[in-house]
Every structure is written in structure tokens, then in C-alpha cells.
């Protein structure tokens, strides 16, 4: 079997993988790296998802890269624009030349004796396997299962004689014009799908078991345009970006500190969007507090506009069973449908389901602790890009990439072969890494790394705190063990 050596391997060529490559080649230019991508194109999530209306649910001033400003006034961007932005970024900085497509990583094995990761890869096009070796492994493959979305087990679903589609596997040529559509779900995907499909369908009904918080926000940021007119381009970008960061943190802290007031305010906002004749309390009053789950965003209030225009409707009920022509609800109501869209969520799959071994021992993620939100206890020279749950994904991923570069340069300066996060306080209390009540999190919580009660094991979900810790904090913090010497010189491709 062919073996290929690099200093650093990045797994995943999506939003975070391209960011990781940029920081690596600009801050650690002596490191030879490659990106392994299982798909045949750049973009990750934004290349995979093709359902109608696909867009960001964070502003592009923070979802975009700090090193390549998002200049459009459209703060909430469509999926095609985001995909183009990622691909252009990779091309501009020559990152696209370092990507090896169709390379599905199956297993990674660490040897402390050699200070090397052995990465076993299946080459999909060739139908064979190849091995890579590297000193540092950076996992940027996201956090969910690319092969399939989550659909509850409905035994009677087979009775439905129309078409059933999951948004993650949207058929390219699906024609739903003048059809009756039922979208099952109330999360971000459903809130995106409903107004997009309502433009062409006969009618779209969103069937939800329980409501979500839905917030209308302008798709275009007019104040950002004014700032650009007043200030030089580079300064304007930083002002716009930091304004978005501070606003996001402020509203999150406010809502978590005053949940009852925040809840009433969000429901009132929905009522104002829909008008007094609509019962917003029935369909937009969740049974949880704001930010126990992510808030759903409606750019320019498009979701509410579709409801007011009669193109779409919301039904809050539970499924009794499916019929040949639709859905029988427990209340007795029947929803007729030609097409059912199961916007019922994703399957979380951290590290892309790759098997991880350290010195022959299989790593069970649920038994590890999350170090600074980017490494795992007792797992050497491995970082993972995992964004914020309450802000833009890219913000945390960029901080992680900068930290990885600091770490690599620190090890080079001091002659260390590798580093391992170590919890030297086994009595420290731990808790789940994510405190979301969302079903997609709860289903796999026992299989995710945990967090501790104290730094650096605690996840704060706060960009300012992470900025201080990852950009300015000491590397040798008493919880990171550095080891030497380097292994014998090896040939790098």
C-alpha cells in the first residue's frame, strides 16, 4: 500500500477546512500539508445541501473569513453565494491545489514512538486504499453525518403514495409546482423551506410537534453600507464585523439572563409580524427558553409573509398515522399532501465517524474531555474545528486554526515531538459539552466529549473569552503535556 508523508493533514474542504489551510500556509509556511476531502468538490455543507432557499442562519460578516471580508450588503446570504465565496477563497490563496478529492478517511492511528498519525484512506474513484502519515492531524469535517439525515421511525409512512423527501438528499429535478406540500419540522431548515417552496407550490403546510422561536431580520444590512461609505474598506470591515460580534454576544447574554422577558418579547415580535388576527401564541410559543435551542431566522420576515399571504400555514399537532393521500393527526385533522418533506433534523457524527486509535487503544469520544473546545484529553497532536452553537461557526474555527499554528511553532521552537492535553484533576466534575435541548444533540450526547467545570476544560460559547484564551493565553498551561524528542528524519513528499 502506498504511504505518503506530510507534516499536517487537514480532513475536510468545507468552510473550516479552507480557513485552516489559509492560516497554516501563512503562519506556518514551512509545514507541508494537504487537505483530504471525501467528496468531489469544495464546500462541505454548502456543496451538499441543495434544498430550496438554502441560506446562512448567521450574518456573513462573521460567518465569512476574517482574512477575506464579505463585501456584499446582503448579510444573510443564499447557499450558492456562500459556496462561491468558499471556492473563490480556496482559488485566490492556492488552497485548491492542496486538496485531494474523493479521499474518504476511515481510520487514524497514533504512534507515540514515532510521533506520527497513520491515516487510512479509501480512494473512491480508484476503488483502492492509500496511507498518509503526518505529525499533526486537524479534523475539519463538521459535526454531522453526510450520508443521511434524521427521519423518525414512522411505521405507517409507507402508506403514503406521494413522494417523501429529506432536505439533506434533495433531488435535483424535483418539481413541486402547484402541489400540496407538508413540511414536517419546525427548525431552521423548515423555516427556510416554507417560504421558498410557497412561491411555487399550491400550498405549504408546516407541521410541527412543538414551536420554535422565529425572528425576522433584514437580509440586507443598510447600516453596514453606511459604514462602508464613511470609512476606508479595511477599517469598515473590522468595524462591521466587531459590531456583529458584540451584538450577538449582548443579545445572547441578555436572553439567557432574562429568559421570561426574552420569551415574551420574541412572541410579541412574531405577533407583530403576523398581525392581530393570527394566533401567534399557539404556534410560536416554545416549551423551552430562548437559546436552549438555536433561534430560527427569517430574512426580511419571509416566513411570516408567506403565512400572511395565505401561501403557507402552520399546524401544531402530532402525527397519528400516514394515509395514502396525506397525514392523519391526533387531533382528528387531516393534512392532504402530494409531497412530504421530512425536515426532521440531522444526525450528529463527530470526527465524521472516523475510528481513532492512540497507541493501539480505540478512543471512545464519550470518555474524553474537550480541551479549549478544540482538542481531546489523552489524544496527541489532534485538533478539531467545532464552531459556536450561539454564534457564527467560523468565529471559533478561525480561533482554533490560529491556536493550532501557535502550537506548532511552539513545538518547533522547543524541539517537542507532540503535545497531549491531560486532565491532572480526576476529581473535577464534568458535564455534557453541549447544553442544547435540541433532539439532534440529545440523541448522541453520551457519545460526545464532555466538558469540565474549570478552564481549560470548560466551553464558554463566548468569542471574547475564547479570544483571550486562544490568542493570548499561555500554551504551557499545566494541562498540556509536551514531549520530545522528534522522531528520526523522514521523507516528506
Short mmCIF file of C-alpha atoms in Angstrom, two decimals:
data_model
loop_
_atom_site.label_atom_id
_atom_site.label_comp_id
_atom_site.label_asym_id
_atom_site.label_seq_id
_atom_site.Cartn_x
_atom_site.Cartn_y
_atom_site.Cartn_z
CA UNK A 1 0.00 0.00 0.00
CA UNK A 2 1.31 3.45 -0.93
CA UNK A 3 2.33 5.67 2.03
CA UNK A 4 2.54 9.46 1.66
CA UNK A 5 4.05 11.77 4.30
CA UNK A 6 3.08 15.31 5.28
CA UNK A 7 3.67 17.48 8.32
CA UNK A 8 -0.03 18.32 8.77
CA UNK A 9 -3.16 16.78 7.31
CA UNK A 10 -6.47 18.61 7.24
CA UNK A 11 -9.59 16.49 6.86
CA UNK A 12 -12.45 18.31 5.12
CA UNK A 13 -12.55 21.04 2.45
CA UNK A 14 -15.54 22.97 3.72
CA UNK A 15 -15.77 26.37 5.37
CA UNK A 16 -13.48 25.44 8.29
CA UNK A 17 -11.04 23.34 6.24
CA UNK A 18 -10.26 26.19 3.84
CA UNK A 19 -9.79 28.51 6.83
CA UNK A 20 -7.43 26.01 8.48
CA UNK A 21 -5.34 25.78 5.30
CA UNK A 22 -5.08 29.56 4.98
CA UNK A 23 -3.74 30.06 8.49
CA UNK A 24 -1.42 27.08 8.21
CA UNK A 25 0.22 28.23 4.99
CA UNK A 26 0.51 31.89 6.08
CA UNK A 27 1.63 31.36 9.69
CA UNK A 28 3.50 28.07 9.38
CA UNK A 29 4.81 28.27 5.81
CA UNK A 30 7.46 25.58 6.34
CA UNK A 31 4.82 22.95 7.10
CA UNK A 32 3.89 20.67 4.24
CA UNK A 33 0.17 20.00 4.31
CA UNK A 34 -2.67 18.51 2.31
CA UNK A 35 -6.46 18.52 2.61
CA UNK A 36 -8.28 15.20 2.33
CA UNK A 37 -11.85 15.59 1.11
CA UNK A 38 -14.25 12.67 0.78
CA UNK A 39 -16.49 14.46 -1.69
CA UNK A 40 -15.56 15.55 -5.20
CA UNK A 41 -15.95 19.30 -4.63
CA UNK A 42 -15.04 22.12 -2.26
CA UNK A 43 -17.69 23.47 0.08
CA UNK A 44 -18.74 20.80 2.55
CA UNK A 45 -22.23 21.59 3.85
CA UNK A 46 -22.73 24.31 1.27
CA UNK A 47 -21.98 21.92 -1.58
CA UNK A 48 -24.09 19.12 -0.12
CA UNK A 49 -27.31 20.95 0.71
CA UNK A 50 -29.37 21.89 -2.36
CA UNK A 51 -32.87 22.31 -0.97
CA UNK A 52 -34.94 25.39 -1.93
CA UNK A 53 -33.97 28.58 -0.12
CA UNK A 54 -30.78 27.20 1.45
CA UNK A 55 -29.02 30.12 3.15
CA UNK A 56 -26.95 31.13 6.15
CA UNK A 57 -28.57 31.49 9.56
CA UNK A 58 -25.74 33.75 10.75
CA UNK A 59 -24.60 37.07 9.33
CA UNK A 60 -21.90 36.74 6.69
CA UNK A 61 -19.70 39.36 8.35
CA UNK A 62 -18.88 36.73 10.98
CA UNK A 63 -19.65 33.54 9.04
CA UNK A 64 -17.23 34.78 6.39
CA UNK A 65 -13.48 34.77 6.91
CA UNK A 66 -11.62 37.47 8.85
CA UNK A 67 -8.86 37.38 6.22
CA UNK A 68 -11.24 37.79 3.26
CA UNK A 69 -14.03 40.28 4.01
CA UNK A 70 -17.59 39.70 2.90
CA UNK A 71 -18.31 42.92 0.98
CA UNK A 72 -21.92 42.38 -0.05
CA UNK A 73 -24.64 44.32 1.75
CA UNK A 74 -26.60 41.05 1.88
CA UNK A 75 -25.79 39.96 5.40
CA UNK A 76 -27.90 36.78 5.17
CA UNK A 77 -26.64 35.05 2.05
CA UNK A 78 -28.04 32.25 -0.10
CA UNK A 79 -26.24 28.92 -0.28
CA UNK A 80 -24.97 29.41 -3.83
CA UNK A 81 -23.29 32.70 -2.88
CA UNK A 82 -21.65 31.14 0.17
CA UNK A 83 -20.40 28.20 -1.90
CA UNK A 84 -18.94 30.57 -4.49
CA UNK A 85 -17.26 32.58 -1.73
CA UNK A 86 -15.61 29.45 -0.27
CA UNK A 87 -14.42 28.21 -3.67
CA UNK A 88 -13.09 31.63 -4.69
CA UNK A 89 -11.21 31.88 -1.40
CA UNK A 90 -9.57 28.50 -1.98
CA UNK A 91 -8.58 29.53 -5.50
CA UNK A 92 -7.26 33.00 -4.58
CA UNK A 93 -4.88 31.60 -1.96
CA UNK A 94 -3.89 28.48 -3.90
CA UNK A 95 -5.52 26.21 -1.34
CA UNK A 96 -7.44 24.35 -4.05
CA UNK A 97 -4.12 22.94 -5.29
CA UNK A 98 -3.59 21.18 -1.95
CA UNK A 99 -6.90 19.33 -1.90
CA UNK A 100 -7.12 15.62 -2.66
CA UNK A 101 -10.71 14.81 -3.57
CA UNK A 102 -12.54 11.51 -3.24
CA UNK A 103 -10.34 10.55 -0.28
CA UNK A 104 -12.52 9.08 2.45
CA UNK A 105 -10.69 8.78 5.76
CA UNK A 106 -11.67 5.56 7.51
CA UNK A 107 -9.23 5.20 10.42
CA UNK A 108 -6.43 7.20 12.06
CA UNK A 109 -3.81 5.64 14.35
CA UNK A 110 -1.30 7.49 16.53
CA UNK A 111 2.11 6.08 17.44
CA UNK A 112 3.84 7.82 20.34
CA UNK A 113 7.10 6.04 19.50
CA UNK A 114 7.14 7.58 16.02
CA UNK A 115 5.17 10.73 16.87
CA UNK A 116 3.08 10.06 13.79
CA UNK A 117 -0.51 9.66 12.75
CA UNK A 118 -1.18 6.96 10.19
CA UNK A 119 -4.27 7.90 8.19
CA UNK A 120 -6.02 5.11 6.31
CA UNK A 121 -7.90 6.43 3.30
CA UNK A 122 -10.24 4.87 0.77
CA UNK A 123 -9.89 6.42 -2.68
CA UNK A 124 -13.42 6.30 -4.02
CA UNK A 125 -12.72 6.83 -7.71
CA UNK A 126 -9.83 4.36 -7.88
CA UNK A 127 -11.52 1.80 -5.64
CA UNK A 128 -8.34 1.23 -3.62
CA UNK A 129 -6.73 2.38 -0.38
CA UNK A 130 -3.76 4.55 0.50
CA UNK A 131 -1.97 5.53 3.71
CA UNK A 132 -0.90 9.00 4.73
CA UNK A 133 1.34 9.85 7.66
CA UNK A 134 1.58 13.16 9.46
CA UNK A 135 2.74 14.63 12.73
CA UNK A 136 -0.39 16.73 13.31
CA UNK A 137 -3.98 15.99 12.32
CA UNK A 138 -6.62 18.71 12.00
CA UNK A 139 -10.21 17.46 11.69
CA UNK A 140 -12.43 19.95 9.82
CA UNK A 141 -15.21 17.66 8.65
CA UNK A 142 -18.04 19.27 10.62
CA UNK A 143 -20.25 17.55 13.13
CA UNK A 144 -22.98 15.65 11.32
CA UNK A 145 -23.47 12.60 9.13
CA UNK A 146 -23.06 13.48 5.46
CA UNK A 147 -24.57 10.20 4.29
CA UNK A 148 -28.09 10.70 5.59
CA UNK A 149 -30.32 13.00 7.64
CA UNK A 150 -32.50 12.01 10.56
CA UNK A 151 -36.02 10.74 9.96
CA UNK A 152 -38.12 9.38 12.85
CA UNK A 153 -39.40 5.85 12.56
CA UNK A 154 -42.97 6.21 11.35
CA UNK A 155 -44.20 2.68 10.61
CA UNK A 156 -47.16 3.98 8.63
CA UNK A 157 -45.07 6.24 6.36
CA UNK A 158 -45.07 3.57 3.66
CA UNK A 159 -48.83 4.04 3.29
CA UNK A 160 -48.32 7.47 1.75
CA UNK A 161 -48.48 7.21 -2.03
CA UNK A 162 -46.92 10.58 -2.79
CA UNK A 163 -43.25 11.47 -2.65
CA UNK A 164 -41.22 11.77 0.57
CA UNK A 165 -38.00 13.79 0.56
CA UNK A 166 -35.43 14.68 3.23
CA UNK A 167 -33.78 18.10 2.68
CA UNK A 168 -30.30 16.61 3.00
CA UNK A 169 -30.98 14.41 -0.04
CA UNK A 170 -32.93 16.88 -2.17
CA UNK A 171 -33.50 15.56 -5.73
CA UNK A 172 -32.04 17.93 -8.30
CA UNK A 173 -35.03 17.90 -10.64
CA UNK A 174 -37.85 17.75 -8.08
CA UNK A 175 -40.88 19.60 -9.45
CA UNK A 176 -43.38 20.64 -6.78
CA UNK A 177 -45.20 23.35 -8.73
CA UNK A 178 -48.91 23.52 -7.87
CA UNK A 179 -48.55 20.65 -5.41
CA UNK A 180 -49.75 20.42 -1.84
CA UNK A 181 -46.65 20.22 0.34
CA UNK A 182 -46.36 19.29 4.02
CA UNK A 183 -43.05 20.15 5.67
CA UNK A 184 -42.60 18.19 8.90
CA UNK A 185 -40.44 20.07 11.39
CA UNK A 186 -40.00 23.48 12.98
CA UNK A 187 -36.26 24.09 12.93
CA UNK A 188 -34.08 26.29 10.76
CA UNK A 189 -34.44 24.06 7.70
CA UNK A 190 -38.24 24.10 7.85
CA UNK A 191 -38.32 27.87 8.38
CA UNK A 192 -36.12 28.21 5.27
CA UNK A 193 -38.05 25.74 3.12
CA UNK A 194 -41.58 27.00 3.71
CA UNK A 195 -41.32 30.50 2.17
CA UNK A 196 -39.08 29.24 -0.66
CA UNK A 197 -41.46 26.45 -1.67
CA UNK A 198 -44.57 28.58 -1.12
CA UNK A 199 -43.63 30.67 -4.16
CA UNK A 200 -44.44 27.78 -6.49
CA UNK A 201 -46.46 25.18 -4.57
CA UNK A 202 -50.25 25.19 -4.38
CA UNK A 203 -49.89 25.45 -0.61
CA UNK A 204 -47.25 24.61 2.00
CA UNK A 205 -48.17 23.43 5.49
CA UNK A 206 -45.53 23.30 8.20
CA UNK A 207 -46.46 20.57 10.64
CA UNK A 208 -44.70 20.98 13.97
CA UNK A 209 -44.91 18.90 17.10
CA UNK A 210 -43.73 21.91 19.11
CA UNK A 211 -42.96 25.52 18.13
CA UNK A 212 -39.61 27.26 17.74
CA UNK A 213 -38.63 30.88 18.21
CA UNK A 214 -38.63 32.63 14.83
CA UNK A 215 -37.02 36.05 14.47
CA UNK A 216 -37.38 38.38 11.48
CA UNK A 217 -34.19 40.16 10.47
CA UNK A 218 -33.31 42.31 7.45
CA UNK A 219 -31.40 40.33 4.83
CA UNK A 220 -29.52 43.47 3.76
CA UNK A 221 -27.59 45.44 6.37
CA UNK A 222 -28.14 49.09 5.50
CA UNK A 223 -26.00 50.33 8.38
CA UNK A 224 -23.08 48.28 7.05
CA UNK A 225 -23.44 50.12 3.75
CA UNK A 226 -23.28 53.46 5.53
CA UNK A 227 -20.16 52.40 7.45
CA UNK A 228 -18.50 51.44 4.17
CA UNK A 229 -19.25 54.87 2.73
CA UNK A 230 -17.77 56.64 5.75
CA UNK A 231 -14.65 54.55 6.43
CA UNK A 232 -11.78 53.01 4.44
CA UNK A 233 -12.57 49.46 3.27
CA UNK A 234 -10.33 47.56 5.72
CA UNK A 235 -11.35 49.61 8.73
CA UNK A 236 -15.02 49.42 7.72
CA UNK A 237 -14.87 45.63 7.58
CA UNK A 238 -13.42 45.36 11.09
CA UNK A 239 -15.99 47.80 12.47
CA UNK A 240 -18.86 45.90 10.83
CA UNK A 241 -17.51 42.53 11.96
CA UNK A 242 -16.91 43.58 15.55
CA UNK A 243 -20.28 45.28 15.73
CA UNK A 244 -21.91 41.97 14.68
CA UNK A 245 -19.85 40.03 17.24
CA UNK A 246 -20.70 42.37 20.13
CA UNK A 247 -24.39 42.48 19.20
CA UNK A 248 -24.56 38.70 19.07
CA UNK A 249 -22.92 38.30 22.48
CA UNK A 250 -25.06 41.06 24.01
CA UNK A 251 -28.38 39.61 22.88
CA UNK A 252 -27.37 36.07 23.84
CA UNK A 253 -26.34 37.10 27.37
CA UNK A 254 -29.46 39.24 27.72
CA UNK A 255 -31.80 36.42 26.70
CA UNK A 256 -30.09 33.87 28.91
CA UNK A 257 -30.12 36.26 31.87
CA UNK A 258 -33.77 37.30 31.46
CA UNK A 259 -35.44 34.29 29.82
CA UNK A 260 -39.03 35.18 30.74
CA UNK A 261 -38.76 38.71 29.38
CA UNK A 262 -36.93 37.48 26.27
CA UNK A 263 -39.59 34.85 25.66
CA UNK A 264 -42.41 37.38 25.81
CA UNK A 265 -40.51 39.75 23.54
CA UNK A 266 -39.89 37.10 20.89
CA UNK A 267 -43.52 36.00 20.87
CA UNK A 268 -44.64 39.63 20.65
CA UNK A 269 -42.33 40.19 17.69
CA UNK A 270 -43.84 37.20 15.90
CA UNK A 271 -47.33 38.53 16.64
CA UNK A 272 -46.42 41.93 15.18
CA UNK A 273 -45.13 40.29 12.01
CA UNK A 274 -48.32 38.27 11.57
CA UNK A 275 -50.93 40.80 12.66
CA UNK A 276 -53.57 40.64 15.37
CA UNK A 277 -55.80 38.18 13.51
CA UNK A 278 -53.20 35.40 13.75
CA UNK A 279 -52.77 33.28 16.88
CA UNK A 280 -49.01 33.63 17.32
CA UNK A 281 -49.14 32.35 20.91
CA UNK A 282 -50.40 28.96 19.73
CA UNK A 283 -47.78 28.38 17.02
CA UNK A 284 -44.81 30.43 18.22
CA UNK A 285 -44.61 29.74 21.96
CA UNK A 286 -41.96 27.07 22.55
CA UNK A 287 -41.85 24.99 25.71
CA UNK A 288 -38.22 25.98 26.30
CA UNK A 289 -36.34 29.20 26.98
CA UNK A 290 -34.56 31.22 24.27
CA UNK A 291 -31.22 29.66 23.31
CA UNK A 292 -31.98 26.32 24.91
CA UNK A 293 -32.09 25.69 21.16
CA UNK A 294 -30.94 27.95 18.33
CA UNK A 295 -33.28 30.74 17.29
CA UNK A 296 -34.66 30.43 13.75
CA UNK A 297 -34.02 33.32 11.41
CA UNK A 298 -36.48 34.67 8.82
CA UNK A 299 -34.64 37.10 6.48
CA UNK A 300 -36.88 40.10 5.75
CA UNK A 301 -39.61 38.18 7.59
CA UNK A 302 -40.11 35.92 4.54
CA UNK A 303 -41.59 33.11 6.63
CA UNK A 304 -44.17 35.40 8.22
CA UNK A 305 -45.01 36.98 4.86
CA UNK A 306 -45.81 33.57 3.37
CA UNK A 307 -48.20 32.89 6.26
CA UNK A 308 -49.91 36.29 5.96
CA UNK A 309 -50.33 35.85 2.19
CA UNK A 310 -52.07 32.51 2.69
CA UNK A 311 -49.40 30.69 0.69
CA UNK A 312 -48.39 28.72 3.78
CA UNK A 313 -49.80 27.73 7.14
CA UNK A 314 -48.59 26.26 10.43
CA UNK A 315 -50.22 23.34 12.21
CA UNK A 316 -49.12 22.41 15.73
CA UNK A 317 -50.12 18.81 16.30
CA UNK A 318 -48.81 15.24 16.38
CA UNK A 319 -48.92 12.56 13.72
CA UNK A 320 -51.35 9.72 14.33
CA UNK A 321 -50.50 7.91 11.11
CA UNK A 322 -49.95 8.46 7.42
CA UNK A 323 -52.62 7.82 4.83
CA UNK A 324 -52.32 7.24 1.07
CA UNK A 325 -53.07 10.93 0.48
CA UNK A 326 -51.59 12.68 3.49
CA UNK A 327 -51.34 12.69 7.28
CA UNK A 328 -53.93 11.91 9.94
CA UNK A 329 -53.23 14.00 13.05
CA UNK A 330 -54.02 13.06 16.64
CA UNK A 331 -56.47 15.95 16.86
CA UNK A 332 -58.50 14.38 14.08
CA UNK A 333 -57.41 16.90 11.43
CA UNK A 334 -56.25 15.51 8.10
CA UNK A 335 -53.48 17.14 6.03
CA UNK A 336 -53.68 16.31 2.34
CA UNK A 337 -50.35 16.20 0.53
CA UNK A 338 -48.74 15.39 -2.78
CA UNK A 339 -45.24 15.84 -1.33
CA UNK A 340 -43.98 15.38 2.23
CA UNK A 341 -40.67 16.94 3.26
CA UNK A 342 -39.17 15.48 6.42
CA UNK A 343 -37.23 18.48 7.79
CA UNK A 344 -36.72 16.48 10.97
CA UNK A 345 -33.06 17.19 11.57
CA UNK A 346 -29.57 15.85 11.20
CA UNK A 347 -27.54 13.03 12.65
CA UNK A 348 -24.55 14.28 14.63
CA UNK A 349 -21.37 12.44 13.75
CA UNK A 350 -18.30 14.00 15.29
CA UNK A 351 -14.99 13.37 13.51
CA UNK A 352 -17.03 12.10 10.55
CA UNK A 353 -17.36 8.71 12.24
CA UNK A 354 -13.63 8.03 11.74
CA UNK A 355 -12.14 5.38 14.04
CA UNK A 356 -9.40 6.90 16.22
CA UNK A 357 -6.67 4.83 17.88
CA UNK A 358 -3.88 6.02 20.17
CA UNK A 359 -1.04 3.53 20.64
CA UNK A 360 -3.41 0.73 19.70
CA UNK A 361 -6.20 1.85 22.06
CA UNK A 362 -9.51 2.84 20.50
CA UNK A 363 -10.63 6.29 21.59
CA UNK A 364 -14.22 6.47 22.79
CA UNK A 365 -15.19 10.11 22.37
CA UNK A 366 -17.73 9.98 25.19
CA UNK A 367 -14.94 9.25 27.69
CA UNK A 368 -12.77 12.20 26.65
CA UNK A 369 -12.76 15.80 27.85
CA UNK A 370 -12.88 18.74 25.46
CA UNK A 371 -9.75 20.87 25.84
CA UNK A 372 -10.28 24.56 24.96
CA UNK A 373 -13.09 23.49 22.65
CA UNK A 374 -10.60 22.14 20.11
CA UNK A 375 -8.63 19.11 21.39
CA UNK A 376 -9.39 15.90 23.27
CA UNK A 377 -7.86 14.67 26.51
CA UNK A 378 -5.16 12.00 26.05
CA UNK A 379 -5.27 12.33 22.26
CA UNK A 380 -1.94 13.73 20.97
CA UNK A 381 -1.49 16.22 18.12
CA UNK A 382 -5.11 16.25 17.04
CA UNK A 383 -7.37 19.29 16.81
CA UNK A 384 -10.94 19.55 15.65
CA UNK A 385 -12.82 22.53 14.25
CA UNK A 386 -16.10 22.93 16.12
CA UNK A 387 -17.91 26.26 15.90
CA UNK A 388 -20.23 28.05 18.26
CA UNK A 389 -23.81 26.98 18.90
CA UNK A 390 -24.87 30.57 19.67
CA UNK A 391 -22.89 32.47 17.02
CA UNK A 392 -21.22 32.01 13.66
CA UNK A 393 -19.43 28.72 13.11
CA UNK A 394 -16.40 30.41 11.55
CA UNK A 395 -15.57 32.61 14.54
CA UNK A 396 -14.47 29.68 16.72
CA UNK A 397 -12.93 27.74 13.83
CA UNK A 398 -10.62 30.63 12.96
CA UNK A 399 -9.54 30.98 16.59
CA UNK A 400 -8.82 27.25 16.63
CA UNK A 401 -6.72 27.48 13.45
CA UNK A 402 -4.68 30.35 14.89
CA UNK A 403 -4.13 28.36 18.08
CA UNK A 404 -3.00 25.28 16.12
CA UNK A 405 -0.40 27.44 14.35
CA UNK A 406 0.82 28.83 17.70
CA UNK A 407 1.06 25.28 19.00
CA UNK A 408 3.05 24.02 16.01
CA UNK A 409 5.52 26.92 16.18
CA UNK A 410 5.91 26.44 19.95
CA UNK A 411 6.76 22.76 19.49
CA UNK A 412 9.24 23.58 16.72
CA UNK A 413 11.00 26.22 18.82
CA UNK A 414 11.41 23.90 21.80
CA UNK A 415 12.05 20.67 19.92
CA UNK A 416 8.89 18.92 21.05
CA UNK A 417 7.58 15.99 19.05
CA UNK A 418 3.99 16.19 20.25
CA UNK A 419 1.60 17.54 22.83
CA UNK A 420 -1.20 15.86 24.77
CA UNK A 421 -3.99 17.54 26.78
CA UNK A 422 -4.00 15.92 30.22
CA UNK A 423 -6.57 16.23 32.98
CA UNK A 424 -4.49 16.12 36.16
CA UNK A 425 -7.58 16.61 38.34
CA UNK A 426 -9.66 13.41 38.01
CA UNK A 427 -12.00 14.66 40.75
CA UNK A 428 -13.12 17.60 38.62
CA UNK A 429 -16.86 17.47 37.93
CA UNK A 430 -17.85 17.12 34.29
CA UNK A 431 -20.97 17.83 32.28
CA UNK A 432 -22.16 17.42 28.68
CA UNK A 433 -20.24 19.53 26.18
CA UNK A 434 -23.45 20.94 24.72
CA UNK A 435 -26.34 22.21 26.82
CA UNK A 436 -28.80 22.31 23.92
CA UNK A 437 -32.15 20.58 24.34
CA UNK A 438 -32.44 20.01 20.58
CA UNK A 439 -33.26 16.41 19.70
CA UNK A 440 -30.28 16.03 17.35
CA UNK A 441 -27.97 16.82 20.29
CA UNK A 442 -29.79 14.78 22.91
CA UNK A 443 -29.75 11.66 20.70
CA UNK A 444 -25.95 11.43 20.74
CA UNK A 445 -24.96 13.31 23.90
CA UNK A 446 -23.43 10.24 25.56
CA UNK A 447 -21.11 9.77 22.56
CA UNK A 448 -19.76 13.33 22.57
CA UNK A 449 -16.72 14.58 24.51
CA UNK A 450 -17.62 16.12 27.87
CA UNK A 451 -16.54 19.41 29.38
CA UNK A 452 -15.21 20.22 32.81
CA UNK A 453 -16.24 22.89 35.28
CA UNK A 454 -12.96 24.82 35.03
CA UNK A 455 -10.68 26.20 32.34
CA UNK A 456 -9.30 24.96 30.02
CA UNK A 457 -11.87 22.18 30.00
CA UNK A 458 -14.97 24.36 30.10
CA UNK A 459 -16.73 25.56 26.96
CA UNK A 460 -17.95 29.13 27.38
CA UNK A 461 -19.52 29.61 23.93
CA UNK A 462 -18.21 33.16 24.12
CA UNK A 463 -15.96 34.64 21.44
CA UNK A 464 -14.38 37.27 23.69
CA UNK A 465 -13.36 34.73 26.34
CA UNK A 466 -12.03 32.36 23.68
CA UNK A 467 -10.15 35.19 22.02
CA UNK A 468 -8.28 35.86 25.27
CA UNK A 469 -7.61 32.17 25.90
CA UNK A 470 -6.66 31.03 22.39
CA UNK A 471 -4.91 34.13 21.04
CA UNK A 472 -3.25 35.44 24.20
CA UNK A 473 -3.31 32.61 26.74
CA UNK A 474 -0.21 30.60 27.56
CA UNK A 475 0.34 27.35 25.67
CA UNK A 476 2.13 25.59 28.51
CA UNK A 477 -0.80 25.97 30.91
CA UNK A 478 -0.21 22.98 33.15
CA UNK A 479 -2.82 20.92 31.34
CA UNK A 480 -0.89 20.41 28.10
CA UNK A 481 1.96 17.93 28.25
CA UNK A 482 4.77 18.49 25.73
CA UNK A 483 7.05 15.59 24.81
CA UNK A 484 10.34 15.20 22.92
CA UNK A 485 12.49 14.26 21.07
CA UNK A 486 11.48 14.43 17.44
CA UNK A 487 11.46 11.09 15.62
CA UNK A 488 14.19 10.30 13.11
CA UNK A 489 14.12 12.40 9.91
CA UNK A 490 11.55 11.13 7.44
CA UNK A 491 10.99 11.83 3.79
CA UNK A 492 8.25 14.38 3.04
CA UNK A 493 6.54 14.14 -0.32
#
